[in-house]
């Protein structure tokens, strides 16, 4: 299996059978991600060096407006897609096998978890993983310690409150919070909050 075959498999939403070809390939991709994240997290790097390391991690260049404050963790990396003017703060953990798409102008707070894999519910199939992407729109603000679960889409301009666990889609220009996250209020563009 080649990397593109692996990504095509994940992006199709097909299950990753425990011990199967895609699962075994995933282990190799994880080792590369662990090596690069150890380099990112192992000492100080100028912003340009961090962009180079992050680009190597995800397998494509990030824009010169991208900023990252390490440490940063991922066990894949190759299915992260980043827009312009994106900021990722310290301690974030991205499980991106199912695909993570982050729109322009998004701010991601400390210790945010983006998880794109579920396990099969049946105990005898628990090692099987089900990938589903996370789509984050433009100008989104994700507060510290928030968790976004597989298959969630966050609309443009939304705010995810600190500590929220987001299991359902978030409408654009809304503030959500809580466990599970619920809409707290709408944001009135240009005038602050309603």
CSV table of C-alpha atoms in Angstrom, one decimal:
chain,number,residue,atom,x,y,z
A,1,UNK,CA,0.0,0.0,0.0
A,2,UNK,CA,1.2,3.5,-0.8
A,3,UNK,CA,0.4,6.7,1.1
A,4,UNK,CA,-2.1,7.9,-1.4
A,5,UNK,CA,-3.9,4.5,-1.4
A,6,UNK,CA,-4.0,4.7,2.4
A,7,UNK,CA,-5.4,8.3,2.3
A,8,UNK,CA,-8.0,7.3,-0.3
A,9,UNK,CA,-9.1,4.4,1.9
A,10,UNK,CA,-9.5,6.7,4.9
A,11,UNK,CA,-11.2,9.5,3.0
A,12,UNK,CA,-13.7,7.0,1.5
A,13,UNK,CA,-15.0,6.4,5.0
A,14,UNK,CA,-14.2,2.7,4.8
A,15,UNK,CA,-13.5,0.9,8.0
A,16,UNK,CA,-9.9,0.2,8.9
A,17,UNK,CA,-10.0,-3.4,10.0
A,18,UNK,CA,-7.7,-4.2,13.0
A,19,UNK,CA,-4.7,-6.1,11.7
A,20,UNK,CA,-5.6,-5.4,8.1
A,21,UNK,CA,-3.4,-3.8,5.4
A,22,UNK,CA,-4.6,-0.3,6.0
A,23,UNK,CA,-4.1,-0.7,9.8
A,24,UNK,CA,-0.6,-2.0,9.4
A,25,UNK,CA,0.3,0.8,7.0
A,26,UNK,CA,-1.1,3.2,9.6
A,27,UNK,CA,1.5,2.1,12.1
A,28,UNK,CA,4.3,3.1,9.7
A,29,UNK,CA,2.7,6.5,9.1
A,30,UNK,CA,2.4,6.9,12.9
A,31,UNK,CA,6.1,6.3,13.4
A,32,UNK,CA,7.0,9.0,10.9
A,33,UNK,CA,4.6,11.4,12.7
A,34,UNK,CA,6.0,10.6,16.1
A,35,UNK,CA,9.6,11.3,14.8
A,36,UNK,CA,8.6,14.7,13.3
A,37,UNK,CA,6.5,15.8,16.3
A,38,UNK,CA,9.4,14.8,18.6
A,39,UNK,CA,11.6,17.2,16.5
A,40,UNK,CA,8.9,19.9,16.7
A,41,UNK,CA,8.5,19.5,20.4
A,42,UNK,CA,12.2,18.8,21.3
A,43,UNK,CA,13.5,22.4,21.4
A,44,UNK,CA,13.1,26.0,20.3
A,45,UNK,CA,12.5,26.6,16.5
A,46,UNK,CA,12.1,29.9,14.7
A,47,UNK,CA,8.6,30.4,13.2
A,48,UNK,CA,9.9,29.6,9.7
A,49,UNK,CA,11.6,26.4,10.9
A,50,UNK,CA,8.3,25.3,12.6
A,51,UNK,CA,6.4,25.9,9.3
A,52,UNK,CA,9.0,23.7,7.5
A,53,UNK,CA,8.6,20.9,10.1
A,54,UNK,CA,4.8,21.1,10.1
A,55,UNK,CA,4.8,21.1,6.3
A,56,UNK,CA,7.0,17.9,6.4
A,57,UNK,CA,4.6,16.4,8.9
A,58,UNK,CA,1.5,17.0,6.8
A,59,UNK,CA,3.1,16.3,3.5
A,60,UNK,CA,2.3,19.7,1.9
A,61,UNK,CA,3.4,23.3,2.5
A,62,UNK,CA,1.6,25.5,4.9
A,63,UNK,CA,1.1,29.2,4.2
A,64,UNK,CA,3.6,31.7,5.6
A,65,UNK,CA,0.8,33.1,7.8
A,66,UNK,CA,0.5,29.7,9.7
A,67,UNK,CA,1.6,29.8,13.3
A,68,UNK,CA,2.1,27.0,15.9
A,69,UNK,CA,3.2,27.1,19.5
A,70,UNK,CA,4.5,23.6,20.4
A,71,UNK,CA,4.1,21.1,21.8
A,72,UNK,CA,1.9,19.6,19.1
A,73,UNK,CA,0.9,15.9,18.8
A,74,UNK,CA,-0.5,13.7,16.0
A,75,UNK,CA,-0.3,10.0,15.2
A,76,UNK,CA,-0.7,10.5,11.5
A,77,UNK,CA,-0.3,14.1,10.2
A,78,UNK,CA,-0.8,13.3,6.5
A,79,UNK,CA,-4.5,14.1,6.5
A,80,UNK,CA,-4.3,17.6,8.0
A,81,UNK,CA,-5.3,20.4,5.7
A,82,UNK,CA,-4.6,24.0,6.9
A,83,UNK,CA,-5.8,27.3,5.5
A,84,UNK,CA,-4.2,30.8,5.8
A,85,UNK,CA,-3.8,32.8,9.0
A,86,UNK,CA,-4.4,29.7,11.2
A,87,UNK,CA,-3.0,29.6,14.7
A,88,UNK,CA,-2.6,26.4,16.8
A,89,UNK,CA,-1.7,27.0,20.5
A,90,UNK,CA,0.3,24.7,22.8
A,91,UNK,CA,-0.7,21.1,23.7
A,92,UNK,CA,-3.1,20.3,20.8
A,93,UNK,CA,-3.7,16.7,19.7
A,94,UNK,CA,-4.9,16.0,16.2
A,95,UNK,CA,-6.0,12.4,15.4
A,96,UNK,CA,-6.3,13.1,11.7
A,97,UNK,CA,-6.7,9.8,10.0
A,98,UNK,CA,-10.3,10.6,9.0
A,99,UNK,CA,-9.2,14.1,7.7
A,100,UNK,CA,-9.0,17.4,9.4
A,101,UNK,CA,-9.8,20.5,7.4
A,102,UNK,CA,-9.2,23.9,9.0
A,103,UNK,CA,-10.4,27.1,7.2
A,104,UNK,CA,-8.7,30.5,7.0
A,105,UNK,CA,-8.4,32.6,10.1
A,106,UNK,CA,-9.1,29.9,12.6
A,107,UNK,CA,-7.7,30.1,16.1
A,108,UNK,CA,-7.2,26.9,18.1
A,109,UNK,CA,-6.6,27.2,21.9
A,110,UNK,CA,-4.5,25.2,24.3
A,111,UNK,CA,-5.0,21.5,24.6
A,112,UNK,CA,-7.7,21.1,21.9
A,113,UNK,CA,-8.3,17.6,20.7
A,114,UNK,CA,-9.6,16.9,17.2
A,115,UNK,CA,-10.4,13.2,16.9
A,116,UNK,CA,-11.5,11.6,13.6
A,117,UNK,CA,-11.6,7.9,14.5
A,118,UNK,CA,-14.2,5.8,16.3
A,119,UNK,CA,-14.0,2.1,17.1
A,120,UNK,CA,-16.6,-0.5,16.2
A,121,UNK,CA,-19.2,-0.9,18.9
A,122,UNK,CA,-19.2,-4.7,18.8
A,123,UNK,CA,-16.7,-6.1,21.3
A,124,UNK,CA,-15.4,-8.7,18.9
A,125,UNK,CA,-14.7,-6.0,16.3
A,126,UNK,CA,-13.4,-3.3,18.7
A,127,UNK,CA,-10.0,-3.1,16.9
A,128,UNK,CA,-11.8,-1.9,13.8
A,129,UNK,CA,-11.7,1.9,13.3
A,130,UNK,CA,-14.2,4.1,11.5
A,131,UNK,CA,-12.8,7.3,10.0
A,132,UNK,CA,-14.9,10.5,9.7
A,133,UNK,CA,-13.6,13.9,8.9
A,134,UNK,CA,-13.7,17.1,10.9
A,135,UNK,CA,-14.4,20.3,8.9
A,136,UNK,CA,-13.7,23.6,10.6
A,137,UNK,CA,-14.9,26.7,8.7
A,138,UNK,CA,-13.2,30.1,8.4
A,139,UNK,CA,-12.7,32.5,11.3
A,140,UNK,CA,-13.6,29.9,13.9
A,141,UNK,CA,-12.3,30.2,17.5
A,142,UNK,CA,-11.9,27.0,19.4
A,143,UNK,CA,-11.4,27.5,23.2
A,144,UNK,CA,-8.9,25.7,25.4
A,145,UNK,CA,-9.5,22.0,26.2
A,146,UNK,CA,-12.3,21.6,23.7
A,147,UNK,CA,-12.8,18.2,22.1
A,148,UNK,CA,-14.3,17.9,18.6
A,149,UNK,CA,-15.4,14.4,17.7
A,150,UNK,CA,-15.5,12.5,14.3
A,151,UNK,CA,-17.7,13.7,11.6
A,152,UNK,CA,-18.3,17.2,13.0
A,153,UNK,CA,-18.5,20.3,10.8
A,154,UNK,CA,-18.0,23.7,12.5
A,155,UNK,CA,-19.5,26.6,10.5
A,156,UNK,CA,-17.8,29.8,9.6
A,157,UNK,CA,-17.4,32.3,12.5
A,158,UNK,CA,-18.4,29.9,15.2
A,159,UNK,CA,-16.9,29.9,18.7
A,160,UNK,CA,-16.4,26.6,20.6
A,161,UNK,CA,-16.3,27.4,24.4
A,162,UNK,CA,-13.4,26.2,26.5
A,163,UNK,CA,-13.9,22.6,27.7
A,164,UNK,CA,-16.8,21.9,25.2
A,165,UNK,CA,-17.2,18.4,23.8
A,166,UNK,CA,-18.6,18.8,20.3
A,167,UNK,CA,-20.4,15.7,18.9
A,168,UNK,CA,-22.8,17.4,16.4
A,169,UNK,CA,-22.4,20.0,13.7
A,170,UNK,CA,-22.1,23.6,14.8
A,171,UNK,CA,-24.0,26.3,12.8
A,172,UNK,CA,-22.1,29.2,11.5
A,173,UNK,CA,-21.9,32.4,13.7
A,174,UNK,CA,-22.9,30.6,16.9
A,175,UNK,CA,-21.3,30.0,20.3
A,176,UNK,CA,-21.5,26.4,21.6
A,177,UNK,CA,-20.4,25.1,25.0
A,178,UNK,CA,-20.9,22.3,27.4
A,179,UNK,CA,-20.8,18.5,27.5
A,180,UNK,CA,-22.2,17.7,25.1
A,181,UNK,CA,-21.9,21.1,23.4
A,182,UNK,CA,-25.1,23.0,22.7
A,183,UNK,CA,-25.8,26.3,21.1
A,184,UNK,CA,-25.5,29.1,23.7
A,185,UNK,CA,-26.3,32.0,21.4
A,186,UNK,CA,-25.8,33.4,17.9
A,187,UNK,CA,-23.2,36.0,17.0
A,188,UNK,CA,-24.4,39.1,15.3
A,189,UNK,CA,-21.7,39.9,12.7
A,190,UNK,CA,-20.3,43.4,13.0
A,191,UNK,CA,-22.1,44.1,16.3
A,192,UNK,CA,-20.7,41.5,18.7
A,193,UNK,CA,-23.1,39.1,20.4
A,194,UNK,CA,-26.9,39.1,20.4
